[in-house]
Amino acid sequence: MRRPQRPRPTPDDAEPSPVRGNLPAELDAFVGRDDELAELEPLLRESRLVTVAGVAGVGKTRFVTRFAALMEKRYCDGVWMAELSDVHDPALLEHALVDALGLTDHTSRPPRAMLVEHCAERRLLLVVDGFEHLAGPCAELVRELLRRSPRLQVLAAGRRPLRVDGELTFPLAPMSEDDGLELFARRAAAVRPGFRLTDGDLETARELCRRLDGIPLALELAAGRLRALTTEQVLQRLDDRFRLLTGGSPSALPRHQTLRTAIGWSHELCAPEQRLLWARLSVFAGQFDLEAVEYICSGPGLPAGSVLDVLDELLAQSLVLREDAAAGSRYRLLDTVREYGAEWLRATGDAERLRRRHRDWYLGLATWCELDWFSPRQAEAAARIDGELPNLRRAMECSMENPEEVHLAQYLAGTLWFYWVGCGRLSEGRHWLDHVLEEDSPYDHSRLKALWVLGYVAVLQGDPAGAVSALQECREEGERTGDSTAVAYAVHRTGCLSIVTDDPARAEELLREALGRYREIGEMNSNVLMAQVELGMAVAFRGDLDEAAAICDEVREICEDHGERWALAYALYVLGYAALRSGLGRRARRMLGESLSIAHAFHDLLGTALALELLALVTVTEGDAAEAAVLQGAADRIWPSVGLRLFGSAHYGRPRAECEERARAELGGERYDAERRSGRRLDPKAAVARAVRAGEEDGDEGCAEDGAAGERAPGEGTTGGAGAAGETRRPAASRTTGRGGPELG
């Protein structure tokens, strides 16, 4: 039966619908700056690169964020903000922009190539903030992006210009007296409800704003003190601090001195334990949570039980900011406040100890999240690691500084395999794995784990040479050192490589060997399940659809037992493939629709593209060739960020070729190409929503058609999911969880 035609994307000559981008929402009222906002607009019309420059604390970030939000509708491909203050390694600059633009790349190509390709034909505004410590590399990257992307515009914010040809600089001055007064009054009312400037203290507040030179950060710090002081007391104390700091360097800008005075004054007014926590908080990069603060920052002078109360005082004074994220309540320091705290921490001589405690905490966090990946908390583990990425980077950097601790960096890079692979971070994962393995270290478990994870990443990136090199080294050294776990993983990932290089017989042999090794050591986790899924795929490619379905039905049961979703998506993909090849289109659609939804939720572009490809073939068999072409186009858009389309594999590519042949025959070449082009304009989110909605529309007619003819789905009627040879039963139980089926053999 021909399925009803669904709406198509916009035609080729139509503008895509506006994309909002990733600008942060404003948490409090934006005050003033109307004249500056009006003056900046014509500069962005005149030049493709405008840099808003000013001293620390003058409000550059808030200003450009506000301006970008006002300009949002003018950019059909969105307004995207890249915050670079937490990026310390120039090698990660391109990764940071990739993250900011919401891109995911599984290939081995440099992230710069992906950035250039993404921006080449798009009309978007890229906001680059906090670049001054990476000014040279950032300028070079912006220069290349602008040169090769004629519709791209860049709005930068920093303490200095980028010094790129064609750049216009907009100096952001401190706030006017009236705007500064309004900001002070609003922020004071936030910390002291009912506060209002009366005739009695209006002039005092005006004088305070003048003394602080209208610098927003200084004004907000001063307003925060009204929790305990009057406006007059604030002015008096500030006046004292000015007199103390009048002997600074004559070459320093007065506003620099003023801001430092404001922060130093706020520091002086803090109680000793507040100053101590402020200094210790400077070890964090980006956001952090209360548990991390209590572990890392407690110690001499600051008992763990008092940390929350002291942190609350710093929050009240606007020295620490609270932000709500996917992983819960988070905190962060403004850059200037962090820098000031770091200077005090170095002065105490305690900086190295705090850095090691920070590193140890994040090693433990990664370990727990790896365990949680094989549990109902899988999504929470992914969100937690996503929010902690700046701190995890800093932990690896810390471990790389001491040759005796390189193995800890290797352990951390390897432990994050689930994030690199399962959450669309292959490119950055490859960067860290290559980096930590450059240093000589013993072939202990940490180095061997980093090697097999590197091999896994290389397989998925379409780099067979890199994969073979890493996996062979891992296996040889694992056998030499007696590390049976490393050997099992090396064999497994070599089998995975054999699948994508069109040797299913060899893949089946290696994967069965790997599963046997996993059973011997009692290993049970998402990797073991993926070995079964990959075995099912190899078996399916060899023509035994019943055994493939039985293997993956077993995986589905284990996933349900453990709350595992990521491996489930790939098991459903194989089950969908087996159902489709058995002529059970509706069953295939149900399996693939669920697989697609799960993969997209984890930002797994590989799983997303694979499911879309098979859904396109399902769609053409249902009689909607035009929709099938659209889905193929949507997959086309994703594959460049994954790697070689369908791994360059004849087995994986056969369904795509069949779909194209049938759709072209029904539509004709011209219309087929037009529908496919329209699909390429769908971003992954829109493509997934469209494909899932199609399955829901067909859901009411669901199971009846497949069952009406009395057909048995592949794998149905078997007991315990066992294949013909009895080798596909559930893997042995984990020594840790005790879950799983009987021992095999």
mmCIF file of N, CA and C in Angstrom, residues 59 91 180 195 217 237 266-267 349 425 512 526 535 537 557 603 606 618 630 647:
data_model
loop_
_atom_site.group_PDB
_atom_site.id
_atom_site.type_symbol
_atom_site.label_atom_id
_atom_site.label_comp_id
_atom_site.label_asym_id
_atom_site.label_seq_id
_atom_site.Cartn_x
_atom_site.Cartn_y
_atom_site.Cartn_z
ATOM 1 N N GLY A 59 32.279 44.539 30.834
ATOM 2 C CA GLY A 59 30.994 44.028 30.363
ATOM 3 C C GLY A 59 30.983 43.615 28.908
ATOM 4 N N ALA A 91 45.914 23.766 20.732
ATOM 5 C CA ALA A 91 45.496 22.633 19.907
ATOM 6 C C ALA A 91 44.008 22.337 20.053
ATOM 7 N N GLY A 180 25.402 53.414 34.965
ATOM 8 C CA GLY A 180 26.086 52.776 36.080
ATOM 9 C C GLY A 180 25.271 52.846 37.351
ATOM 10 N N PHE A 195 15.477 47.505 48.475
ATOM 11 C CA PHE A 195 16.449 48.597 48.369
ATOM 12 C C PHE A 195 16.043 49.558 47.258
ATOM 13 N N LEU A 217 31.571 45.110 36.448
ATOM 14 C CA LEU A 217 31.952 44.117 37.451
ATOM 15 C C LEU A 217 32.197 44.775 38.795
ATOM 16 N N ARG A 237 34.813 52.499 52.762
ATOM 17 C CA ARG A 237 35.779 51.405 52.697
ATOM 18 C C ARG A 237 36.492 51.388 51.347
ATOM 19 N N SER A 266 36.959 43.790 47.607
ATOM 20 C CA SER A 266 36.000 42.739 47.924
ATOM 21 C C SER A 266 36.704 41.592 48.645
ATOM 22 N N HIS A 267 37.943 41.310 48.226
ATOM 23 C CA HIS A 267 38.720 40.258 48.875
ATOM 24 C C HIS A 267 39.015 40.615 50.324
ATOM 25 N N GLY A 349 51.456 28.905 48.497
ATOM 26 C CA GLY A 349 52.299 27.733 48.293
ATOM 27 C C GLY A 349 51.524 26.433 48.224
ATOM 28 N N ARG A 425 32.167 12.530 20.128
ATOM 29 C CA ARG A 425 33.381 13.315 20.398
ATOM 30 C C ARG A 425 34.630 12.617 19.875
ATOM 31 N N ARG A 512 33.854 -13.911 17.884
ATOM 32 C CA ARG A 512 33.579 -15.075 18.738
ATOM 33 C C ARG A 512 34.751 -15.316 19.688
ATOM 34 N N SER A 526 29.022 -2.355 28.178
ATOM 35 C CA SER A 526 28.511 -1.958 26.863
ATOM 36 C C SER A 526 29.413 -2.435 25.734
ATOM 37 N N LEU A 535 28.900 -9.060 16.074
ATOM 38 C CA LEU A 535 28.816 -10.448 15.632
ATOM 39 C C LEU A 535 27.498 -10.680 14.891
ATOM 40 N N MET A 537 25.830 -8.525 13.224
ATOM 41 C CA MET A 537 25.921 -7.883 11.919
ATOM 42 C C MET A 537 26.730 -8.734 10.952
ATOM 43 N N GLU A 557 17.659 -8.063 25.596
ATOM 44 C CA GLU A 557 17.265 -8.492 26.941
ATOM 45 C C GLU A 557 18.245 -7.972 27.995
ATOM 46 N N HIS A 603 23.676 12.046 20.638
ATOM 47 C CA HIS A 603 24.488 12.778 19.656
ATOM 48 C C HIS A 603 25.432 11.842 18.906
ATOM 49 N N LEU A 606 26.999 8.498 13.928
ATOM 50 C CA LEU A 606 27.149 7.254 13.185
ATOM 51 C C LEU A 606 25.856 6.442 13.265
ATOM 52 N N VAL A 618 13.383 1.113 3.771
ATOM 53 C CA VAL A 618 12.047 0.728 4.239
ATOM 54 C C VAL A 618 10.990 1.604 3.572
ATOM 55 N N VAL A 630 14.442 11.869 0.223
ATOM 56 C CA VAL A 630 14.686 12.910 1.229
ATOM 57 C C VAL A 630 15.533 12.351 2.369
ATOM 58 N N PHE A 647 31.287 3.471 5.602
ATOM 59 C CA PHE A 647 32.622 2.878 5.763
ATOM 60 C C PHE A 647 33.243 2.460 4.425
#
